[in-house]
């Protein structure tokens, strides 16, 4: 099925552990994004990419790394997890800006850091 | 000041009422999205607008590019419409989200 696939859906990490959240899209979208959603805070942009080989920082990039080695994949890496990174993470993709831009979202990853 | 402002933040209404959620933005955009998120659920795109008005069932979305304002209307609201509604604008390089409006429809 076409769309954005995010894995895993749930994860519990211990402080200091590392992990990678995977995001893949099969719509050939140039733009991909990682957001975190916290109660009362709305969606905040962590990192984004405007095409293969590019990445850029969003509002809350500290503690996270990303890469965009292919158009399809945009993994988010937590190098040393902290309790402050407990959140729900959403990956999204969109086609190039313009009147026909559409955005698609993954199902989210609920991460708990203990 | 946030680039995208939604109002109200919370809205409670009775079943059958006409609902309006507003979104104002301060940046240049190529498109505006209305999204829906149910408790514990993923995010679903309801509408993508670049001008005028779109209708899907009981949902209507309008946008005024000159005034940088969009509204989402729900006619004959139902308890299953209870969700968080999020406005997002497509800027030059990224999507920018509003804080969301939590809608509760009581039977």
Coordinates of N, CA and C in Angstrom, one line a residue:
Chain A
X1 N 0.8 -1.2 0.0 CA 0.0 0.0 0.0 C 0.9 1.2 0.0
X2 N 0.5 2.2 -0.8 CA 1.3 3.4 -0.9 C 1.1 4.2 0.4
X3 N 2.1 5.0 0.7 CA 2.0 5.8 1.9 C 3.4 5.8 2.7
X4 N 3.3 6.2 3.9 CA 4.4 6.4 4.8 C 4.4 5.2 5.8
X5 N 5.5 4.5 5.9 CA 5.6 3.4 6.8 C 6.6 3.7 7.9
X6 N 6.1 3.7 9.1 CA 7.0 4.0 10.3 C 7.1 2.8 11.2
X7 N 8.3 2.5 11.6 CA 8.5 1.4 12.5 C 9.6 1.7 13.6
X8 N 9.5 1.2 14.8 CA 8.4 0.4 15.3 C 7.2 1.3 15.7
X9 N 6.1 0.7 16.2 CA 5.0 1.5 16.7 C 5.1 1.8 18.2
X10 N 5.8 1.0 18.9 CA 6.0 1.2 20.3 C 7.4 0.8 20.7
X11 N 8.0 1.5 21.6 CA 9.4 1.1 22.1 C 9.6 1.6 23.5
X12 N 10.2 0.8 24.3 CA 10.7 1.3 25.6 C 12.2 1.2 25.6
X13 N 12.9 2.3 26.0 CA 14.3 2.4 26.0 C 14.8 2.7 27.4
X14 N 16.0 2.3 27.7 CA 16.6 2.7 29.0 C 17.4 4.0 28.7
X15 N 17.6 4.8 29.7 CA 18.4 6.0 29.5 C 19.8 5.6 29.0
X16 N 20.3 6.3 28.0 CA 21.6 6.0 27.4 C 21.6 5.1 26.3
X17 N 20.5 4.3 26.1 CA 20.5 3.4 24.9 C 20.3 4.2 23.6
X18 N 20.7 3.6 22.5 CA 20.5 4.2 21.2 C 19.4 3.4 20.5
X19 N 18.8 4.0 19.5 CA 17.8 3.3 18.6 C 17.6 4.2 17.4
X20 N 17.1 3.5 16.4 CA 16.7 4.2 15.1 C 15.3 4.0 14.8
X21 N 14.6 5.0 14.6 CA 13.2 5.0 14.1 C 13.2 5.0 12.6
X22 N 12.5 4.0 12.0 CA 12.6 4.0 10.5 C 11.4 4.6 9.9
X23 N 11.6 5.2 8.8 CA 10.5 5.9 8.0 C 10.8 5.6 6.5
X24 N 9.8 5.1 5.8 CA 9.9 4.9 4.4 C 8.7 5.3 3.7
X25 N 8.8 5.9 2.5 CA 7.7 6.3 1.7 C 7.9 5.8 0.3
X26 N 6.8 5.5 -0.4 CA 7.0 4.9 -1.7 C 6.3 5.8 -2.8
X27 N 6.2 7.1 -2.5 CA 5.5 8.0 -3.4 C 6.4 9.0 -4.1
X28 N 7.7 8.7 -3.9 CA 8.8 9.5 -4.6 C 8.7 11.0 -4.1
X29 N 8.3 11.2 -2.9 CA 8.3 12.5 -2.3 C 9.7 13.1 -2.1
X30 N 9.8 14.4 -2.4 CA 11.1 15.0 -2.1 C 11.3 15.3 -0.6
X31 N 10.2 15.8 0.0 CA 10.3 16.3 1.3 C 9.9 15.2 2.3
X32 N 10.7 15.1 3.4 CA 10.4 14.2 4.5 C 10.7 14.9 5.8
X33 N 9.9 14.6 6.8 CA 10.0 15.3 8.1 C 9.9 14.3 9.2
X34 N 10.5 14.7 10.3 CA 10.3 14.0 11.6 C 9.7 15.1 12.6
X35 N 8.6 14.7 13.3 CA 8.0 15.5 14.3 C 7.9 14.7 15.6
X36 N 7.9 15.4 16.7 CA 7.5 14.8 17.9 C 6.3 15.6 18.5
X37 N 5.4 14.8 19.1 CA 4.2 15.3 19.7 C 4.1 15.1 21.2
X38 N 4.1 16.1 21.9 CA 4.0 16.1 23.4 C 2.7 16.7 23.9
X39 N 2.2 16.3 25.0 CA 0.9 16.8 25.5 C 1.0 18.4 25.6
X40 N 0.0 19.1 25.0 CA 0.0 20.5 25.2 C 1.0 21.3 24.3
X41 N 1.8 20.5 23.5 CA 2.9 21.2 22.8 C 2.6 21.2 21.2
X42 N 1.6 20.4 20.8 CA 1.5 20.3 19.4 C 2.6 19.5 18.7
X43 N 2.7 19.6 17.4 CA 3.7 18.9 16.7 C 4.9 19.8 16.5
X44 N 6.1 19.3 16.9 CA 7.3 20.1 16.7 C 8.3 19.4 15.8
X45 N 8.8 20.2 14.9 CA 9.7 19.7 13.9 C 11.1 19.4 14.4
X46 N 11.6 18.2 14.2 CA 12.9 17.8 14.7 C 13.9 18.0 13.6
X47 N 13.8 17.3 12.5 CA 14.6 17.4 11.3 C 13.8 17.3 10.1
X48 N 14.3 17.7 9.0 CA 13.6 17.5 7.7 C 14.6 17.4 6.6
X49 N 14.1 17.0 5.5 CA 14.9 16.8 4.3 C 14.1 17.3 3.0
X50 N 14.8 18.0 2.2 CA 14.1 18.5 1.0 C 14.6 17.6 -0.3
X51 N 15.3 16.6 0.0 CA 15.7 15.7 -1.1 C 16.8 14.8 -0.7
X52 N 17.1 13.8 -1.5 CA 18.1 12.8 -1.3 C 19.4 13.6 -1.1
X53 N 20.1 13.2 0.0 CA 21.4 13.8 0.3 C 21.4 15.1 1.1
X54 N 20.1 15.5 1.4 CA 20.0 16.8 2.2 C 19.3 16.5 3.5
X55 N 19.7 17.2 4.6 CA 19.0 17.3 5.8 C 19.1 18.7 6.4
X56 N 18.1 19.0 7.3 CA 18.1 20.3 7.9 C 17.5 20.2 9.3
X57 N 17.9 21.1 10.2 CA 17.4 21.1 11.5 C 16.1 21.8 11.6
X58 N 15.2 21.3 12.5 CA 14.0 21.9 12.8 C 14.0 22.7 14.1
X59 N 12.9 22.7 14.8 CA 12.8 23.4 16.0 C 13.6 22.8 17.2
X60 N 13.5 21.4 17.2 CA 14.0 20.7 18.4 C 15.0 19.6 17.9
X61 N 16.1 19.9 17.3 CA 17.0 18.9 16.8 C 18.0 18.2 17.7
X62 N 18.1 18.8 18.9 CA 19.2 18.3 19.8 C 18.9 16.9 20.3
X63 N 19.9 16.0 20.2 CA 19.7 14.6 20.7 C 19.3 13.7 19.6
X64 N 19.1 14.2 18.4 CA 18.7 13.4 17.2 C 19.6 13.6 16.0
X65 N 19.7 12.5 15.2 CA 20.4 12.6 14.0 C 19.6 12.0 12.9
X66 N 19.7 12.5 11.7 CA 19.0 11.9 10.5 C 19.9 11.8 9.3
X67 N 19.5 11.1 8.4 CA 20.3 11.0 7.1 C 19.2 10.7 6.0
X68 N 19.6 11.0 4.8 CA 18.7 10.8 3.6 C 19.6 10.3 2.5
X69 N 19.9 9.0 2.6 CA 20.8 8.4 1.5 C 20.0 7.9 0.3
X70 N 18.7 7.8 0.5 CA 17.8 7.5 -0.6 C 16.6 8.3 -0.5
X71 N 15.8 8.4 -1.6 CA 14.6 9.2 -1.6 C 13.5 8.6 -0.7
X72 N 13.6 7.3 -0.6 CA 12.5 6.5 0.1 C 12.6 6.6 1.6
X73 N 13.9 6.6 2.1 CA 14.1 6.4 3.6 C 14.6 7.6 4.3
X74 N 14.1 7.8 5.5 CA 14.6 9.0 6.3 C 14.6 8.5 7.8
X75 N 15.6 7.8 8.2 CA 15.7 7.3 9.6 C 16.1 8.4 10.6
X76 N 15.5 8.2 11.8 CA 15.8 9.1 12.9 C 16.5 8.4 14.0
X77 N 17.7 8.8 14.3 CA 18.5 8.2 15.3 C 18.6 8.9 16.6
X78 N 18.4 8.2 17.7 CA 18.6 8.7 19.0 C 19.9 8.0 19.5
X79 N 21.0 8.8 19.7 CA 22.3 8.3 20.0 C 22.4 7.9 21.5
X80 N 21.8 8.6 22.4 CA 21.8 8.3 23.8 C 20.5 8.8 24.4
X81 N 19.6 7.9 24.5 CA 18.2 8.3 24.9 C 18.2 8.9 26.3
X82 N 17.3 9.9 26.4 CA 17.0 10.6 27.7 C 15.5 10.6 27.9
X83 N 15.1 10.6 29.2 CA 13.7 10.7 29.5 C 13.0 11.8 28.8
X84 N 13.6 12.9 28.6 CA 13.0 14.1 27.9 C 12.6 13.7 26.4
X85 N 13.1 12.6 25.9 CA 12.8 12.2 24.6 C 11.6 11.2 24.5
X86 N 11.0 11.0 25.7 CA 9.7 10.3 25.7 C 8.7 11.1 25.0
X87 N 8.1 10.5 24.0 CA 7.2 11.3 23.1 C 6.5 10.4 22.1
X88 N 5.7 10.9 21.3 CA 5.2 10.2 20.1 C 5.8 10.9 18.9
X89 N 6.4 10.1 18.1 CA 7.1 10.6 16.9 C 6.4 10.2 15.6
X90 N 6.3 11.2 14.8 CA 5.6 11.1 13.5 C 6.5 11.4 12.4
X91 N 6.5 10.6 11.4 CA 7.3 10.9 10.1 C 6.2 11.3 9.1
X92 N 6.6 12.2 8.2 CA 5.7 12.7 7.2 C 6.5 12.9 5.9
X93 N 5.8 12.9 4.8 CA 6.4 13.2 3.5 C 5.4 14.1 2.7
X94 N 6.0 14.9 1.8 CA 5.2 15.6 0.9 C 5.9 15.8 -0.4
X95 N 5.1 16.1 -1.4 CA 5.7 16.4 -2.7 C 6.2 17.8 -2.7
X96 N 6.9 18.2 -3.8 CA 7.5 19.5 -3.9 C 6.5 20.6 -3.7
X97 N 6.8 21.6 -3.1 CA 5.9 22.7 -2.8 C 5.2 23.2 -4.0
X98 N 4.0 23.6 -3.9 CA 3.3 24.1 -5.1 C 1.8 23.8 -4.8
X99 N 0.9 24.1 -5.7 CA -0.5 24.0 -5.5 C -1.0 22.6 -5.3
X100 N -0.2 21.7 -5.8 CA -0.6 20.3 -5.7 C 0.1 19.5 -4.6
X101 N 0.7 20.2 -3.7 CA 1.4 19.6 -2.6 C 0.4 18.8 -1.7
X102 N 0.8 17.6 -1.4 CA 0.0 16.8 -0.5 C 0.9 16.2 0.6
X103 N 0.4 16.0 1.8 CA 1.3 15.5 2.9 C 0.7 14.2 3.4
X104 N 1.5 13.3 3.7 CA 1.1 12.0 4.2 C 1.9 11.7 5.5
X105 N 1.3 11.0 6.4 CA 1.9 10.8 7.7 C 2.0 9.3 8.1
X106 N 3.0 8.9 8.8 CA 3.1 7.6 9.3 C 2.2 7.5 10.5
X107 N 2.0 6.3 11.0 CA 1.1 6.0 12.1 C 1.7 6.4 13.5
X108 N 2.9 6.8 13.5 CA 3.5 7.2 14.8 C 4.2 6.1 15.5
X109 N 5.2 6.6 16.3 CA 6.0 5.7 17.2 C 5.9 6.2 18.6
X110 N 5.3 5.4 19.5 CA 5.3 5.9 20.9 C 6.5 5.4 21.6
X111 N 7.4 6.3 22.0 CA 8.7 6.0 22.6 C 8.6 6.4 24.1
X112 N 9.0 5.5 24.9 CA 9.2 5.8 26.4 C 10.6 5.5 26.8
X113 N 11.2 6.5 27.4 CA 12.6 6.4 27.9 C 12.6 6.4 29.4
X114 N 13.0 5.3 30.0 CA 13.0 5.1 31.5 C 14.3 5.2 32.1
Chain B
X1 N 5.5 34.9 18.4 CA 4.2 34.6 17.9 C 4.4 33.4 16.9
X2 N 3.5 32.4 17.1 CA 3.6 31.2 16.2 C 3.2 31.6 14.8
X3 N 3.8 30.9 13.9 CA 3.5 31.1 12.5 C 2.1 30.7 12.1
X4 N 1.6 29.7 12.8 CA 0.3 29.2 12.6 C -0.5 29.2 13.9
X5 N -1.6 29.9 13.9 CA -2.4 30.0 15.1 C -3.8 29.5 14.8
X6 N -4.2 28.6 15.7 CA -5.6 28.0 15.6 C -6.4 28.5 16.8
X7 N -7.7 28.6 16.5 CA -8.7 28.9 17.5 C -10.0 28.2 17.3
X8 N -10.7 27.8 18.3 CA -10.3 27.8 19.7 C -9.3 26.6 19.9
X9 N -8.7 26.6 21.1 CA -7.8 25.5 21.5 C -8.6 24.3 21.9
X10 N -9.8 24.5 22.5 CA -10.7 23.5 22.9 C -12.1 23.9 22.6
X11 N -12.9 22.9 22.2 CA -14.3 23.2 21.8 C -15.1 22.0 22.2
X12 N -16.2 22.3 23.0 CA -17.1 21.3 23.3 C -18.5 21.7 22.8
X13 N -19.2 20.8 22.2 CA -20.5 21.1 21.6 C -21.4 19.9 21.7
X14 N -22.7 20.2 21.5 CA -23.7 19.1 21.5 C -23.8 18.5 20.1
X15 N -24.2 17.3 20.1 CA -24.4 16.6 18.8 C -25.4 17.4 18.0
X16 N -25.1 17.6 16.7 CA -25.9 18.3 15.8 C -25.5 19.7 15.5
X17 N -24.7 20.3 16.4 CA -24.3 21.7 16.2 C -23.4 21.8 15.0
X18 N -23.3 23.1 14.5 CA -22.4 23.5 13.5 C -21.1 23.9 14.1
X19 N -20.0 23.4 13.6 CA -18.7 23.6 14.3 C -17.8 24.4 13.3
X20 N -17.1 25.4 13.8 CA -16.1 26.1 13.0 C -14.8 26.2 13.8
X21 N -13.7 25.8 13.1 CA -12.4 25.9 13.7 C -11.6 26.8 12.7
X22 N -10.9 27.8 13.3 CA -10.2 28.7 12.5 C -8.6 28.6 12.6
X23 N -8.0 29.0 11.5 CA -6.5 28.9 11.4 C -6.0 30.2 10.7
X24 N -5.1 30.9 11.3 CA -4.5 32.0 10.7 C -3.0 31.8 10.6
X25 N -2.4 32.2 9.6 CA -1.0 32.0 9.4 C -0.3 33.3 8.9
X26 N 1.0 33.4 9.2 CA 1.7 34.6 8.9 C 2.8 34.5 7.9
X27 N 2.9 33.3 7.3 CA 4.0 33.1 6.3 C 3.4 32.8 4.9
X28 N 4.2 33.0 3.9 CA 3.8 32.6 2.6 C 3.7 31.1 2.4
X29 N 2.6 30.6 1.8 CA 2.4 29.2 1.7 C 2.0 28.8 0.3
X30 N 2.3 27.5 0.0 CA 1.8 27.0 -1.3 C 0.5 26.1 -1.1
X31 N 0.3 25.7 0.1 CA -0.9 24.9 0.4 C -1.1 24.9 1.9
X32 N -2.4 24.6 2.3 CA -2.7 24.4 3.7 C -3.5 23.1 3.8
X33 N -3.1 22.4 4.9 CA -3.7 21.1 5.2 C -4.6 21.2 6.5
X34 N -5.7 20.5 6.4 CA -6.4 20.2 7.7 C -6.3 18.7 8.0
X35 N -5.9 18.4 9.2 CA -5.6 17.1 9.6 C -6.5 16.7 10.8
X36 N -6.7 15.4 11.0 CA -7.5 14.9 12.1 C -6.7 13.9 12.8
X37 N -6.8 13.9 14.1 CA -6.1 12.9 15.0 C -7.0 12.5 16.1
X38 N -7.4 11.2 16.1 CA -8.2 10.7 17.2 C -7.3 10.3 18.3
X39 N -7.8 10.2 19.5 CA -7.0 9.9 20.7 C -6.2 8.6 20.5
X40 N -4.9 8.7 20.7 CA -4.0 7.6 20.5 C -3.8 7.1 19.1
X41 N -4.3 7.9 18.2 CA -4.3 7.5 16.8 C -3.3 8.2 15.9
X42 N -3.2 7.8 14.7 CA -2.4 8.5 13.7 C -3.0 9.8 13.2
X43 N -2.3 10.4 12.3 CA -2.8 11.7 11.7 C -3.3 11.4 10.3
X44 N -4.5 11.9 10.1 CA -5.1 11.6 8.8 C -5.4 13.0 8.1
X45 N -5.0 13.1 6.8 CA -5.3 14.3 6.1 C -6.7 14.4 5.7
X46 N -7.4 15.5 6.0 CA -8.8 15.7 5.6 C -8.8 16.5 4.3
X47 N -8.1 17.6 4.3 CA -8.1 18.4 3.1 C -6.8 19.0 2.8
X48 N -6.5 19.3 1.6 CA -5.4 20.1 1.2 C -5.9 21.2 0.3
X49 N -5.7 22.4 0.6 CA -6.2 23.6 0.0 C -5.2 24.5 -0.5
X50 N -5.3 25.1 -1.7 CA -4.5 26.2 -2.1 C -5.3 27.4 -2.4
X51 N -6.6 27.2 -2.6 CA -7.5 28.4 -2.8 C -9.0 27.9 -2.7
X52 N -9.9 28.8 -2.4 CA -11.3 28.6 -2.4 C -11.8 27.7 -1.3
X53 N -12.5 26.6 -1.7 CA -13.3 25.8 -0.8 C -13.4 24.4 -1.3
X54 N -13.4 23.5 -0.3 CA -13.5 22.1 -0.6 C -14.5 21.5 0.4
X55 N -15.3 20.5 -0.1 CA -16.3 19.8 0.7 C -16.1 18.3 0.6
X56 N -16.2 17.7 1.8 CA -16.2 16.2 1.8 C -17.2 15.7 2.9
X57 N -18.4 15.3 2.4 CA -19.4 14.8 3.4 C -19.8 16.0 4.2
X58 N -19.7 15.9 5.5 CA -20.2 17.0 6.4 C -19.1 18.0 6.7
X59 N -17.9 17.8 6.1 CA -16.8 18.7 6.3 C -16.6 19.7 5.2
X60 N -16.4 20.9 5.6 CA -16.1 22.0 4.6 C -14.9 22.7 5.0
X61 N -14.0 23.0 4.1 CA -12.8 23.8 4.4 C -12.7 24.9 3.4
X62 N -12.4 26.1 3.9 CA -12.3 27.3 3.1 C -10.9 27.9 3.4
X63 N -10.4 28.7 2.4 CA -9.2 29.4 2.6 C -9.3 30.8 1.9
X64 N -8.8 31.8 2.6 CA -8.7 33.1 2.0 C -7.2 33.5 2.0
X65 N -6.6 33.4 0.8 CA -5.2 33.6 0.7 C -4.8 35.0 1.0
X66 N -5.6 36.0 0.6 CA -5.3 37.4 0.9 C -5.3 37.7 2.4
X67 N -6.2 37.1 3.1 CA -6.3 37.3 4.6 C -5.5 36.3 5.4
X68 N -4.9 35.4 4.7 CA -4.1 34.3 5.4 C -4.9 33.6 6.5
X69 N -6.0 33.1 6.1 CA -7.0 32.6 7.0 C -7.7 31.4 6.4
X70 N -7.9 30.3 7.2 CA -8.7 29.2 6.7 C -9.6 28.8 7.8
X71 N -10.7 28.2 7.4 CA -11.7 27.7 8.4 C -12.1 26.2 8.0
X72 N -12.3 25.4 9.1 CA -12.8 24.1 8.9 C -14.2 24.1 9.6
X73 N -15.2 23.7 8.8 CA -16.6 23.6 9.3 C -17.0 22.1 9.3
X74 N -17.8 21.8 10.4 CA -18.4 20.5 10.4 C -19.9 20.7 10.6
X75 N -20.7 20.2 9.7 CA -22.2 20.4 9.8 C -22.7 19.1 10.5
X76 N -23.8 19.3 11.2 CA -24.5 18.2 11.9 C -23.5 17.3 12.6
X77 N -22.8 17.9 13.6 CA -21.7 17.2 14.3 C -22.2 16.0 15.0
X78 N -21.3 15.1 15.1 CA -21.6 13.8 15.7 C -20.5 13.4 16.7
X79 N -20.8 12.6 17.8 CA -19.7 12.3 18.7 C -18.5 11.6 18.1
X80 N -18.6 11.0 17.0 CA -17.5 10.4 16.3 C -16.5 11.4 15.7
X81 N -17.0 12.7 15.6 CA -16.2 13.8 15.1 C -15.2 14.2 16.2
X82 N -15.4 13.8 17.4 CA -14.5 14.1 18.5 C -13.0 13.7 18.2
X83 N -12.2 14.7 18.2 CA -10.8 14.5 17.8 C -10.0 15.8 17.9
X84 N -8.7 15.7 17.6 CA -7.9 16.9 17.5 C -7.8 17.3 16.1
X85 N -8.1 18.5 15.7 CA -8.0 19.0 14.3 C -6.8 19.9 14.2
X86 N -6.0 19.7 13.3 CA -4.7 20.4 13.2 C -4.6 21.1 11.8
X87 N -4.3 22.3 11.8 CA -4.0 23.1 10.6 C -2.5 23.0 10.4
X88 N -2.1 22.8 9.1 CA -0.7 22.8 8.8 C -0.5 23.5 7.5
X89 N 0.6 24.4 7.4 CA 0.8 25.1 6.2 C 2.1 24.6 5.5
X90 N 2.1 24.6 4.2 CA 3.3 24.2 3.5 C 4.0 25.4 3.1
X91 N 5.2 25.7 3.7 CA 6.0 26.8 3.4 C 6.9 26.5 2.3
X92 N 8.0 27.3 2.2 CA 9.0 27.0 1.1 C 9.6 25.7 1.2
X93 N 9.9 25.2 2.4 CA 10.6 24.0 2.6 C 10.0 23.0 3.6
X94 N 9.1 23.5 4.4 CA 8.6 22.6 5.4 C 7.2 22.8 5.8
X95 N 6.6 21.8 6.4 CA 5.2 22.0 7.0 C 5.3 22.6 8.3
X96 N 4.5 23.5 8.6 CA 4.4 24.2 9.9 C 3.0 23.9 10.5
X97 N 3.0 23.5 11.7 CA 1.7 23.0 12.3 C 1.2 24.1 13.3
X98 N -0.2 24.2 13.4 CA -0.8 24.9 14.5 C -0.8 24.0 15.7
X99 N -1.3 24.5 16.8 CA -1.3 23.8 18.1 C -2.4 22.7 18.1
X100 N -3.3 22.8 17.2 CA -4.4 21.9 17.2 C -5.6 22.4 18.0
X101 N -6.8 21.9 17.7 CA -8.1 22.2 18.4 C -8.7 20.9 18.8
X102 N -8.9 20.8 20.1 CA -9.5 19.6 20.6 C -11.0 19.7 20.6
X103 N -11.7 18.9 19.8 CA -13.1 19.0 19.7 C -13.8 17.8 20.4
X104 N -14.7 18.1 21.2 CA -15.5 17.1 21.9 C -17.0 17.3 21.6
X105 N -17.6 16.3 21.0 CA -19.0 16.4 20.7 C -19.8 15.5 21.6
X106 N -20.6 16.0 22.4 CA -21.4 15.3 23.4 C -22.8 14.8 22.8
X107 N -23.2 13.6 23.1 CA -24.5 13.1 22.6 C -25.6 13.8 23.2

